[in-house]
Tab-separated table of C-alpha atoms in Angstrom:
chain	number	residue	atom	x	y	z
A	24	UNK	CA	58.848	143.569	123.374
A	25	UNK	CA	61.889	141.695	121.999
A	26	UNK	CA	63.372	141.138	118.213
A	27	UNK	CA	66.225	140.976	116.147
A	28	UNK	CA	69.668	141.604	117.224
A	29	UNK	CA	68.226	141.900	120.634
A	30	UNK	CA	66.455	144.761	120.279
A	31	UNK	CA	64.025	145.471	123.762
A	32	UNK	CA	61.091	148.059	124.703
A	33	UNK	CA	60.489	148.848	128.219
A	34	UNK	CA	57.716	148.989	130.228
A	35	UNK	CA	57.755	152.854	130.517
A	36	UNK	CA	58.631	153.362	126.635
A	37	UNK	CA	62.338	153.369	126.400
A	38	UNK	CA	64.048	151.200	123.277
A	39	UNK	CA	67.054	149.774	123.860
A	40	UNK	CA	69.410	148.052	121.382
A	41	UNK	CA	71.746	145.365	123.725
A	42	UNK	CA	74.038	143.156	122.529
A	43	UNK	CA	75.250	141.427	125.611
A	44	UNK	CA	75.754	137.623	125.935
A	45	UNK	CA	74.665	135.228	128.607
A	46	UNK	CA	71.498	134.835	130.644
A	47	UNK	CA	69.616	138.048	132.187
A	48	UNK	CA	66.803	138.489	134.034
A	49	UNK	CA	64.257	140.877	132.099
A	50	UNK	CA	61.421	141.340	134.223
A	51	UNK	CA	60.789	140.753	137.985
A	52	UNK	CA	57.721	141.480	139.559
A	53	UNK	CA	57.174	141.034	143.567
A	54	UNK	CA	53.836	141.947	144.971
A	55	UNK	CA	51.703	140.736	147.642
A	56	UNK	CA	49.492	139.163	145.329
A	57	UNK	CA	51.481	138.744	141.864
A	58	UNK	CA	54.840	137.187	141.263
A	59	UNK	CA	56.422	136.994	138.121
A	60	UNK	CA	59.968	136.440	136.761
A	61	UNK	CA	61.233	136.730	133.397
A	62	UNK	CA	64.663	135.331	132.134
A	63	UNK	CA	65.976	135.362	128.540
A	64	UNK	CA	69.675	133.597	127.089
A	65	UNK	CA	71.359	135.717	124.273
A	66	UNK	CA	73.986	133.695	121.626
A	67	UNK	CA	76.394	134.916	119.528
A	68	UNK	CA	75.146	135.214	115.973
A	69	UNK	CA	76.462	132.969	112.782
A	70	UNK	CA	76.161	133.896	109.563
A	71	UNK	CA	75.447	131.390	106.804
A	72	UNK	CA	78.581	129.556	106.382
A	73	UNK	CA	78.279	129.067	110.703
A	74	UNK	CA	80.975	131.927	111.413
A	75	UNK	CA	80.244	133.942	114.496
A	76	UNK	CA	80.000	137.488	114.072
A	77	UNK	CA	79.711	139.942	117.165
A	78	UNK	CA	76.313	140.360	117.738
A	79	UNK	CA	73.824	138.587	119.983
A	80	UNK	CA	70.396	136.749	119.518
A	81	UNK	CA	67.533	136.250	122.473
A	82	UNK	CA	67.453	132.301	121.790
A	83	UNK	CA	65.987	131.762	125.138
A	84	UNK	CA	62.942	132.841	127.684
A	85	UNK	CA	61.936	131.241	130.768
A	86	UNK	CA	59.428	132.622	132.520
A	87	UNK	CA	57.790	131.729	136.255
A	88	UNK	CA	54.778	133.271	138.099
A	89	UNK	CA	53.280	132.983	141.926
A	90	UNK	CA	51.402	129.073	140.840
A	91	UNK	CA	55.063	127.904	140.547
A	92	UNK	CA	54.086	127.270	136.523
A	93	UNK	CA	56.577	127.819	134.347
A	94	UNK	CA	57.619	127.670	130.769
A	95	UNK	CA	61.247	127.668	128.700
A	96	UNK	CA	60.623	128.739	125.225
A	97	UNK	CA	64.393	127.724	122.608
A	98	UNK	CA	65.982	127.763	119.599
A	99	UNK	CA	66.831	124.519	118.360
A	100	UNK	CA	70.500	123.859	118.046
A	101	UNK	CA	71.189	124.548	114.423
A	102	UNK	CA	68.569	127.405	115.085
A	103	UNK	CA	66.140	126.273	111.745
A	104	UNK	CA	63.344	126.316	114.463
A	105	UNK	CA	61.854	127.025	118.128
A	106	UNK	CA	60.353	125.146	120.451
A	107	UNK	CA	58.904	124.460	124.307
A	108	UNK	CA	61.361	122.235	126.042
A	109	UNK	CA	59.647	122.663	129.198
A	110	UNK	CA	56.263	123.676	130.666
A	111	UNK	CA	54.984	122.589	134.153
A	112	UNK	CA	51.829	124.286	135.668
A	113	UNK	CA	50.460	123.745	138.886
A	114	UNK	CA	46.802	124.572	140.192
């Protein structure tokens, strides 16, 4: 799971606070029968008046499995909202 200031739980239970900034890949899973990949973008943070402070927000996922369908998940620009800016699936 992800919130705030990116805060992230593991798979086997750990909690992590990480305040890094760029792209990252967060999961990647390679079997013979299941393929998935998991990428989220971290920002630095404004406060009201649009200063930065340092910290980081997840304002990004992408995410890709074996089908080739995929989805990108984003915060809008002024970051009021969210929303899909792309989604392809294949059968």
């Amino acid at each position: 799971w992800f919130f705030g200031d990116p805060h992230i739980g593991t798979l086997d239970g750990h909690q992590y606070t990480f305040n890094g900034y760029g792209e990252y890949t967060m999961m990647k899973i390679n079997t013979n029968s299941t393929q998935f990949e998991l990428q989220a973008r971290t920002d630095l943070t404004t406060n009201q008046n649009g200063t930065t402070i340092n910290a980081t927000i997840f304002s990004a996922f992408a995410a890709r499995d074996q089908s080739g369908a995929s989805v990108q998940f984003e915060m809008s620009r002024n970051r009021d909202s969210k929303q899909i800016s792309h989604l392809e699936i294949h059968y």
